[in-house]
CSV table of N, CA and C in Angstrom, one decimal:
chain,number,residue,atom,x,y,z
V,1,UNK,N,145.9,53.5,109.1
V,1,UNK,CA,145.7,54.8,109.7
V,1,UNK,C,144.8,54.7,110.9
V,2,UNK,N,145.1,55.4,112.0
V,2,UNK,CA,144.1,55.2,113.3
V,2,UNK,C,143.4,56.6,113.3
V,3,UNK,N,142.0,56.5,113.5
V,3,UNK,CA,140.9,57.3,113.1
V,3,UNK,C,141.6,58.5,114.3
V,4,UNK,N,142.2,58.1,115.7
V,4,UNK,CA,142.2,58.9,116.6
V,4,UNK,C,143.2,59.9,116.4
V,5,UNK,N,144.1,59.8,115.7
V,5,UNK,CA,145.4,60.8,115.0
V,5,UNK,C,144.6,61.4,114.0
V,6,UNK,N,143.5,61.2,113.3
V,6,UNK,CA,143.3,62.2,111.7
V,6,UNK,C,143.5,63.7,112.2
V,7,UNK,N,142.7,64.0,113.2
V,7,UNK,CA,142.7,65.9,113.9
V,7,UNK,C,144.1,66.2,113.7
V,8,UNK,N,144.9,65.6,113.5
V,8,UNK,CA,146.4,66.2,113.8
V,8,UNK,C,147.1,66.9,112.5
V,9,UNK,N,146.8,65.7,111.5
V,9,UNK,CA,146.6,66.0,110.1
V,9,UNK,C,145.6,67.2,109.4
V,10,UNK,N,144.9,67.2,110.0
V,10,UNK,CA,143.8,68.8,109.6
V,10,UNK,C,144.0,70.1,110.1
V,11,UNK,N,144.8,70.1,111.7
V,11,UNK,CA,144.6,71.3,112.6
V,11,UNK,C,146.1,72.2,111.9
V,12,UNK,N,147.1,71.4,111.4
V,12,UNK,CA,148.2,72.1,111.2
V,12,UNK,C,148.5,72.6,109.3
V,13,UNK,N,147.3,73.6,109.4
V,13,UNK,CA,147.3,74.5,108.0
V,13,UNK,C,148.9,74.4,107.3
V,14,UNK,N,149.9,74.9,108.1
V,14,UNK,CA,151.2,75.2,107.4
V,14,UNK,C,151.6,74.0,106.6
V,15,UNK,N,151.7,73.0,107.5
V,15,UNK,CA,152.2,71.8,107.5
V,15,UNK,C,151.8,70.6,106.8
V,16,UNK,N,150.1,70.9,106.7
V,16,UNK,CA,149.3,69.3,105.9
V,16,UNK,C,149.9,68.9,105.2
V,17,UNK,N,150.4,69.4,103.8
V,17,UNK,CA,151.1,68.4,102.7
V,17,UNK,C,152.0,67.8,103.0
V,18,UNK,N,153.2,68.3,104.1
V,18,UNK,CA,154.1,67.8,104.4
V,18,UNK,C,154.1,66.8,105.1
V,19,UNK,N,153.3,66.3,106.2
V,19,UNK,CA,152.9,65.5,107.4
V,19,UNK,C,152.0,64.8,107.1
V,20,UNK,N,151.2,64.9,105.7
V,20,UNK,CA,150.3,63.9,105.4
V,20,UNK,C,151.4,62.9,104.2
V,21,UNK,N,152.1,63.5,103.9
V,21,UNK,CA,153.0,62.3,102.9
V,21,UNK,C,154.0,61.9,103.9
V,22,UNK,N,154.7,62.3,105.2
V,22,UNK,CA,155.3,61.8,106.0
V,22,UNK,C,154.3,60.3,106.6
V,23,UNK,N,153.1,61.0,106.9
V,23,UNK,CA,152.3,59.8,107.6
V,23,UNK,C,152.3,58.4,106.4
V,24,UNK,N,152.4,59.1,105.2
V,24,UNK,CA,152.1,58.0,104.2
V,24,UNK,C,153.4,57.4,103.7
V,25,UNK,N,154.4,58.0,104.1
V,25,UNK,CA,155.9,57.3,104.0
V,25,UNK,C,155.7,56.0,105.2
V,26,UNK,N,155.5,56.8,106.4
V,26,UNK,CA,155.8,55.9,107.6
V,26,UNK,C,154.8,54.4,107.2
V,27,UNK,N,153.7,54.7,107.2
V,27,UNK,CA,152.3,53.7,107.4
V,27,UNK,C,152.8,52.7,106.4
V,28,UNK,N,153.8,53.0,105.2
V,28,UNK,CA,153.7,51.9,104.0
V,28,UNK,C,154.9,51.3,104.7
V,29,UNK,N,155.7,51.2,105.9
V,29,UNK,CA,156.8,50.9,106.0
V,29,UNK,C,156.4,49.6,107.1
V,30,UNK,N,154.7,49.6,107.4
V,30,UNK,CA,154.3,48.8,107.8
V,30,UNK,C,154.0,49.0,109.9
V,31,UNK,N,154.3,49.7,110.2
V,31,UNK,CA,154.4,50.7,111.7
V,31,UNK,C,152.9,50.7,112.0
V,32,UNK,N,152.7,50.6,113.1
V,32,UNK,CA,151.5,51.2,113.8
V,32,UNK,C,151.0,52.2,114.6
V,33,UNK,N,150.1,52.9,114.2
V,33,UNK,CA,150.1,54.2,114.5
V,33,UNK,C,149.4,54.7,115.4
V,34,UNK,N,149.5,55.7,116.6
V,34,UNK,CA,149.5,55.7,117.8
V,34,UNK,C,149.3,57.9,117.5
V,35,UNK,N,148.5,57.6,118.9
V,35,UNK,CA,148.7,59.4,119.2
V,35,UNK,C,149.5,59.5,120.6
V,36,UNK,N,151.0,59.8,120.6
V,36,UNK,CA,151.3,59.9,121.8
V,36,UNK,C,152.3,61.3,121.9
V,37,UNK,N,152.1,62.1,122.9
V,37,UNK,CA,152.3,63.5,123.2
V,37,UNK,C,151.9,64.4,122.6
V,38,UNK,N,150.2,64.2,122.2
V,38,UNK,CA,149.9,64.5,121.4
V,38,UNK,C,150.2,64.7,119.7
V,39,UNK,N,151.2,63.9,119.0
V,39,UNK,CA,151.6,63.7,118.1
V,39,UNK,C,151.4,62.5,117.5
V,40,UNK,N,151.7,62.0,115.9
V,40,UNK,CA,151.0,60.8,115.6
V,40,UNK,C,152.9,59.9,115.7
V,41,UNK,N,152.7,58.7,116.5
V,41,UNK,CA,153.7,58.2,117.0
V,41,UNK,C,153.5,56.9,116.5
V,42,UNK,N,154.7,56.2,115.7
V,42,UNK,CA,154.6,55.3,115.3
V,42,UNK,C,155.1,54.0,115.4
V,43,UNK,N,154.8,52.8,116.1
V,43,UNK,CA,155.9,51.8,116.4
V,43,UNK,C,155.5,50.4,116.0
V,44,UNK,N,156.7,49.4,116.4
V,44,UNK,CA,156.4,48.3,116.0
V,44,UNK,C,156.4,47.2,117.5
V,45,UNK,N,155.4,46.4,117.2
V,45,UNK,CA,155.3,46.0,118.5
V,45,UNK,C,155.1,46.4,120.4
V,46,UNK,N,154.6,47.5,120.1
V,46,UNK,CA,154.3,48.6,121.1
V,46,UNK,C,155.7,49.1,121.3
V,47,UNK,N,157.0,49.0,120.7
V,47,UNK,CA,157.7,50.3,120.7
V,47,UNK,C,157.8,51.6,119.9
V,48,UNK,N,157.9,52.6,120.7
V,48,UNK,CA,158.4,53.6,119.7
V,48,UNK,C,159.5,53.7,118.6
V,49,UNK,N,159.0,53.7,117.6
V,49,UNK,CA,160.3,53.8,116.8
V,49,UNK,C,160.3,55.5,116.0
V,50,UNK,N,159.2,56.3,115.5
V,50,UNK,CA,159.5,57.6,115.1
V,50,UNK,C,157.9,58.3,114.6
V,51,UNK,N,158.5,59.6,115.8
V,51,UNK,CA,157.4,60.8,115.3
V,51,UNK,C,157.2,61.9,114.5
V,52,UNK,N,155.8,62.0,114.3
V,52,UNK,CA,155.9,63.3,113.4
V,52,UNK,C,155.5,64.3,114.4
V,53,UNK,N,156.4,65.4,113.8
V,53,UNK,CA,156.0,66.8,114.6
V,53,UNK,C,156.3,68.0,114.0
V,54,UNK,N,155.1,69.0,114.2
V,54,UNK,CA,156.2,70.2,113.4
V,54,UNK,C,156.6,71.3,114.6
V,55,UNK,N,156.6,72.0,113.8
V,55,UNK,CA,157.6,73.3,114.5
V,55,UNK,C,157.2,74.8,113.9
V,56,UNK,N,157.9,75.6,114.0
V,56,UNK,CA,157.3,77.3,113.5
V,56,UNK,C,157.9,77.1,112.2
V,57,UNK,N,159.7,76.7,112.3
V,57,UNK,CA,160.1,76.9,110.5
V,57,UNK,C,160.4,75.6,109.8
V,58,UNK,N,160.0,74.3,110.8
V,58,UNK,CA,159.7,73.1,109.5
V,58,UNK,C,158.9,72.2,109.9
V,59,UNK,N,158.8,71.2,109.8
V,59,UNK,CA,158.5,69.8,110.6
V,59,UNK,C,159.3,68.7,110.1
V,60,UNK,N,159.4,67.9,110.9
V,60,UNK,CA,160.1,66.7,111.2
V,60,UNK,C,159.8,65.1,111.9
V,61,UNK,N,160.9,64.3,111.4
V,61,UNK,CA,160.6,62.6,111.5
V,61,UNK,C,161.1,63.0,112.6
V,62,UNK,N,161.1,62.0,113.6
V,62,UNK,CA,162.1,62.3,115.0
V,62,UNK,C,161.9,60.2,115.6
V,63,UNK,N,163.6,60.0,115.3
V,63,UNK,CA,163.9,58.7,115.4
V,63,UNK,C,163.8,58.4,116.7
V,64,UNK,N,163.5,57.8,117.1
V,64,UNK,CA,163.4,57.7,118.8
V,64,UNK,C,164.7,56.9,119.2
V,65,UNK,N,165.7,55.9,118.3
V,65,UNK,CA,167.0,55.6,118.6
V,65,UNK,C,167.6,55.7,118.1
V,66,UNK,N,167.5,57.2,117.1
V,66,UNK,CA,168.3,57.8,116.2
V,66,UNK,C,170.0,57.7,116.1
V,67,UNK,N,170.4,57.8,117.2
V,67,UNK,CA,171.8,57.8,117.7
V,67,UNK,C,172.4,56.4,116.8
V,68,UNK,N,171.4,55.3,117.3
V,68,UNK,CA,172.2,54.0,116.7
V,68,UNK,C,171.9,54.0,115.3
V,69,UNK,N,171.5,55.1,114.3
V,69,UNK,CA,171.0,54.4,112.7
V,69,UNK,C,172.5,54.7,112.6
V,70,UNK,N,172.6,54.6,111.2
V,70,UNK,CA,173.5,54.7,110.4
V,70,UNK,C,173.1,55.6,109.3
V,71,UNK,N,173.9,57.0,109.9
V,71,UNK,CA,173.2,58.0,108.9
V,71,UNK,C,174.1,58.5,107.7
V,72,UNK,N,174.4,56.8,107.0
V,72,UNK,CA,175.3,57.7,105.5
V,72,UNK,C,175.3,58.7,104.7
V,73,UNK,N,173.9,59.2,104.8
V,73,UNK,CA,173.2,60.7,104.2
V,73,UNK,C,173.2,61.6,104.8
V,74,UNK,N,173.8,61.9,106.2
V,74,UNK,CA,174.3,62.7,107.2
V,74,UNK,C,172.4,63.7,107.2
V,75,UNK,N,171.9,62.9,107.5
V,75,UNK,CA,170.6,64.3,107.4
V,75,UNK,C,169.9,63.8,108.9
V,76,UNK,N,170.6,63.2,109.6
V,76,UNK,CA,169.6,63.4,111.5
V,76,UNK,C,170.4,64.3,111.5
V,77,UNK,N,169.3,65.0,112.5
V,77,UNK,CA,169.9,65.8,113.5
V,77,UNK,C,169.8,65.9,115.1
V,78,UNK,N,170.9,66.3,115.7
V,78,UNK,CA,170.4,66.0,117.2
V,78,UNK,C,170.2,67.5,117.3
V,79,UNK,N,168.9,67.6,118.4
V,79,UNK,CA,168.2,68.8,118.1
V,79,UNK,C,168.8,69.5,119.1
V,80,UNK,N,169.8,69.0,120.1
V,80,UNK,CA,170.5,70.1,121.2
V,80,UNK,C,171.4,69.1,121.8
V,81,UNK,N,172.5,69.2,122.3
V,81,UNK,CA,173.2,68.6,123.1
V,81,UNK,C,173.3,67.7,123.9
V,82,UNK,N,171.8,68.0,125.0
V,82,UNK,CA,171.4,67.3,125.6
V,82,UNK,C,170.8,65.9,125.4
V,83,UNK,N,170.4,66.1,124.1
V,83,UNK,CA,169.2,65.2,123.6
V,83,UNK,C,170.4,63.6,123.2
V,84,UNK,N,170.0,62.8,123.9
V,84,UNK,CA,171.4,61.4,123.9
V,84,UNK,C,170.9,60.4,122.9
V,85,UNK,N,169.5,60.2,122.9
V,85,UNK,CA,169.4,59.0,121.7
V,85,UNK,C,168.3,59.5,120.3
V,86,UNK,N,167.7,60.7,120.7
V,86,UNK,CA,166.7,60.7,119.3
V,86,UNK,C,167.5,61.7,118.5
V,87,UNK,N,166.8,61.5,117.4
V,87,UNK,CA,167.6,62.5,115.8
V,87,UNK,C,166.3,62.4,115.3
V,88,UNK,N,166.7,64.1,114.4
V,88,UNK,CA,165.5,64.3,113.9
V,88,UNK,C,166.1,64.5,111.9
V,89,UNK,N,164.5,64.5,111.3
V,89,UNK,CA,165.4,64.7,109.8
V,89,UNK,C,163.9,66.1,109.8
V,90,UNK,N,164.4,67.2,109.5
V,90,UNK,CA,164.3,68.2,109.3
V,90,UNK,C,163.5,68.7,107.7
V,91,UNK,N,162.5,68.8,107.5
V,91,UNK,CA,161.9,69.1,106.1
V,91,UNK,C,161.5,70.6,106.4
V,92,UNK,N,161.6,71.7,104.8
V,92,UNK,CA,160.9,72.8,105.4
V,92,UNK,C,159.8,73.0,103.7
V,93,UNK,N,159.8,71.7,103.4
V,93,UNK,CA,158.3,71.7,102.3
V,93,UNK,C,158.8,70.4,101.9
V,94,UNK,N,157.2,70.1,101.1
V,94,UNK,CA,157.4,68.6,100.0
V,94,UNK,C,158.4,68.3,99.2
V,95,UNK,N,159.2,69.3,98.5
V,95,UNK,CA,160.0,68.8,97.7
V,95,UNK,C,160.9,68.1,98.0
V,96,UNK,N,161.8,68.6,99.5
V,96,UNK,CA,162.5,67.7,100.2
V,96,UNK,C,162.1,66.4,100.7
V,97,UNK,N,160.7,66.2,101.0
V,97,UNK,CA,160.5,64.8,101.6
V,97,UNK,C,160.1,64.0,100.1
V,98,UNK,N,159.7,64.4,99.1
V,98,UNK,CA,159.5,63.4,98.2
V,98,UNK,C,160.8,63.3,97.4
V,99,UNK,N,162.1,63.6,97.8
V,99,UNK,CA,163.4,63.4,97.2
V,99,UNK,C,164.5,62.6,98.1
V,100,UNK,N,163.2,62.7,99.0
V,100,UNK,CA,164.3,61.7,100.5
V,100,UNK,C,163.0,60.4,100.8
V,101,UNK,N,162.4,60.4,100.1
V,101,UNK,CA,161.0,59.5,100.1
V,101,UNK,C,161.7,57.7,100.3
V,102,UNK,N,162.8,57.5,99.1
V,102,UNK,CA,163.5,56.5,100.0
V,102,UNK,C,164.2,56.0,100.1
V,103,UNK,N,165.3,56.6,100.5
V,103,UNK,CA,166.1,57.3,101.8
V,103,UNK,C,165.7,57.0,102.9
V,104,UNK,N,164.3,57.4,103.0
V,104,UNK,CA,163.6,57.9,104.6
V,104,UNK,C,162.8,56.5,105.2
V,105,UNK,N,162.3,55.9,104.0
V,105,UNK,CA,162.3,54.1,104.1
V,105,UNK,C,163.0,53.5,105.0
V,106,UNK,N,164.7,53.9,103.8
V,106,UNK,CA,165.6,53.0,104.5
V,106,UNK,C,165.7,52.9,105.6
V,107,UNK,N,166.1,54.5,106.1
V,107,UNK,CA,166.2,54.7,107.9
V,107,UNK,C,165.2,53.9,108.6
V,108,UNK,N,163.6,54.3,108.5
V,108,UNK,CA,162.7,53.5,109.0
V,108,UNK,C,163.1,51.9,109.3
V,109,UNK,N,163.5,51.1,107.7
V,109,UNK,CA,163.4,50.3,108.3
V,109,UNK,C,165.0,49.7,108.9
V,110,UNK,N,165.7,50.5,109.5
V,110,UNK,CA,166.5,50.0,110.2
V,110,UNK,C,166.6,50.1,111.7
V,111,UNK,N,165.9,51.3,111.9
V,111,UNK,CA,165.1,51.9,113.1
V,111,UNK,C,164.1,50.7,113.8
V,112,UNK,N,163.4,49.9,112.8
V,112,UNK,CA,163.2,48.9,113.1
V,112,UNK,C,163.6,47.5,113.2
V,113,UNK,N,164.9,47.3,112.4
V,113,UNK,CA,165.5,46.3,112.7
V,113,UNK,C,166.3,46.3,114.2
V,114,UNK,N,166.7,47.7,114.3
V,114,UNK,CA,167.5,48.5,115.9
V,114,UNK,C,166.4,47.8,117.1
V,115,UNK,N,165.4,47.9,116.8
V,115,UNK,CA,164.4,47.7,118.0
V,115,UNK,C,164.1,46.0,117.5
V,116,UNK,N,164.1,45.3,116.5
V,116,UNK,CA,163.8,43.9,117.1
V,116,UNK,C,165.1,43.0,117.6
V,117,UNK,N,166.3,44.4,117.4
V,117,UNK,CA,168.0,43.4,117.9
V,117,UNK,C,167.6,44.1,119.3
V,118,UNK,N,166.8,44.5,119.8
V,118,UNK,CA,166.9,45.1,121.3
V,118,UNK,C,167.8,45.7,121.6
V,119,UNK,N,168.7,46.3,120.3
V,119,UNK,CA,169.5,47.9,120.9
V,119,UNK,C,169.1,49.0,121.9
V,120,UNK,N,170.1,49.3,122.4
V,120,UNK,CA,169.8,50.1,123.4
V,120,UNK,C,171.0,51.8,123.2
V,121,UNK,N,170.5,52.7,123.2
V,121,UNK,CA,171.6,53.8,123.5
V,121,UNK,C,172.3,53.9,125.1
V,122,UNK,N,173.2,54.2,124.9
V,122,UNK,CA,173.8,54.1,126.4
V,122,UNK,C,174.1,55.7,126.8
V,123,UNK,N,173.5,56.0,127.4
V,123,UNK,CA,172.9,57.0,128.1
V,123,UNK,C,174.1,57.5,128.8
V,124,UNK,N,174.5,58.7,129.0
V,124,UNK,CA,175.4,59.1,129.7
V,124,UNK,C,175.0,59.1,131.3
V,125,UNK,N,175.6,58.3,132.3
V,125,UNK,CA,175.3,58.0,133.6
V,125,UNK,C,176.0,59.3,134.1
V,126,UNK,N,174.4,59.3,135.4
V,126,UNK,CA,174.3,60.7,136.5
V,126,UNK,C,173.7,62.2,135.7
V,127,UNK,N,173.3,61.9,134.6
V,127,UNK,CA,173.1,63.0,133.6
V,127,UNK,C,171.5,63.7,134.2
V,128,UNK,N,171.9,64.9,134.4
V,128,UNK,CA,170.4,65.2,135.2
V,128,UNK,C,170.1,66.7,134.4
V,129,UNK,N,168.9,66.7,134.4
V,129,UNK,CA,168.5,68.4,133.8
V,129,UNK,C,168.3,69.5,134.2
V,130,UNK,N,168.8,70.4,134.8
V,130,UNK,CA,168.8,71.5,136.1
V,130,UNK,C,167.6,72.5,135.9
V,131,UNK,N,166.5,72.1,136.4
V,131,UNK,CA,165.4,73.2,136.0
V,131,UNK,C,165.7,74.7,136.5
V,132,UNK,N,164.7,75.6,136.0
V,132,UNK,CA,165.1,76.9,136.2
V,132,UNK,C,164.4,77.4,137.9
């Protein structure tokens, strides 16, 4: 656990039980823990491999090369159309994460086998975001 992520874990009342057994799924999977966009960000060998974050009606893992797992349990989600390589898995309390507890392993650790084969998502080329 890195002392500099605990605030994240405290400030989000709705969420604590859910995001503090997420942190404790990820950390036993062996990952290093990081605060990046202001969120607790986890990787292996200074890559990103997956975030915790919440939301107003859940919170969620968010794969950073979600695209390439292999999601036999069909539970990523791509959170909009746009979004080309991350998937998120979606909790809206504890009971669901401690019944996907490991399940949520497995993903992890293939998320990181994806990142030491140096997979890559292939990005749809000229793809641009038209601001408002």
């Amino acid at each position: 656990m890195n002392p500099k992520v605990d605030f994240y874990f405290s400030k989000n009342e709705k969420w604590q039980e859910e995001i503090e057994q997420l942190r404790e799924i990820v950390l036993d999977c062996g990952l290093t823990e990081e605060l990046k966009w202001g969120c607790p960000c986890y990787t292996f060998e200074k890559s990103n491999i997956v975030l915790i974050h919440v939301f107003k009606e859940y919170c969620a893992l968010l794969f950073f090369k979600g695209a390439l797992l292999n999601d036999t349990n069909g539970i990523l989600i791509q959170q909009t159309e746009n979004v080309q390589a991350a998937r998120q898995i979606r909790f809206a309390n504890i009971k669901e994460i401690t019944k996907l507890k490991k399940i949520l392993k497995v993903y992890i650790y293939e998320a990181i086998e994806v990142e030491k084969a140096g997979l890559k998502v292939n990005l749809k080329k000229g793809y641009r975001i038209q601001h408002c």
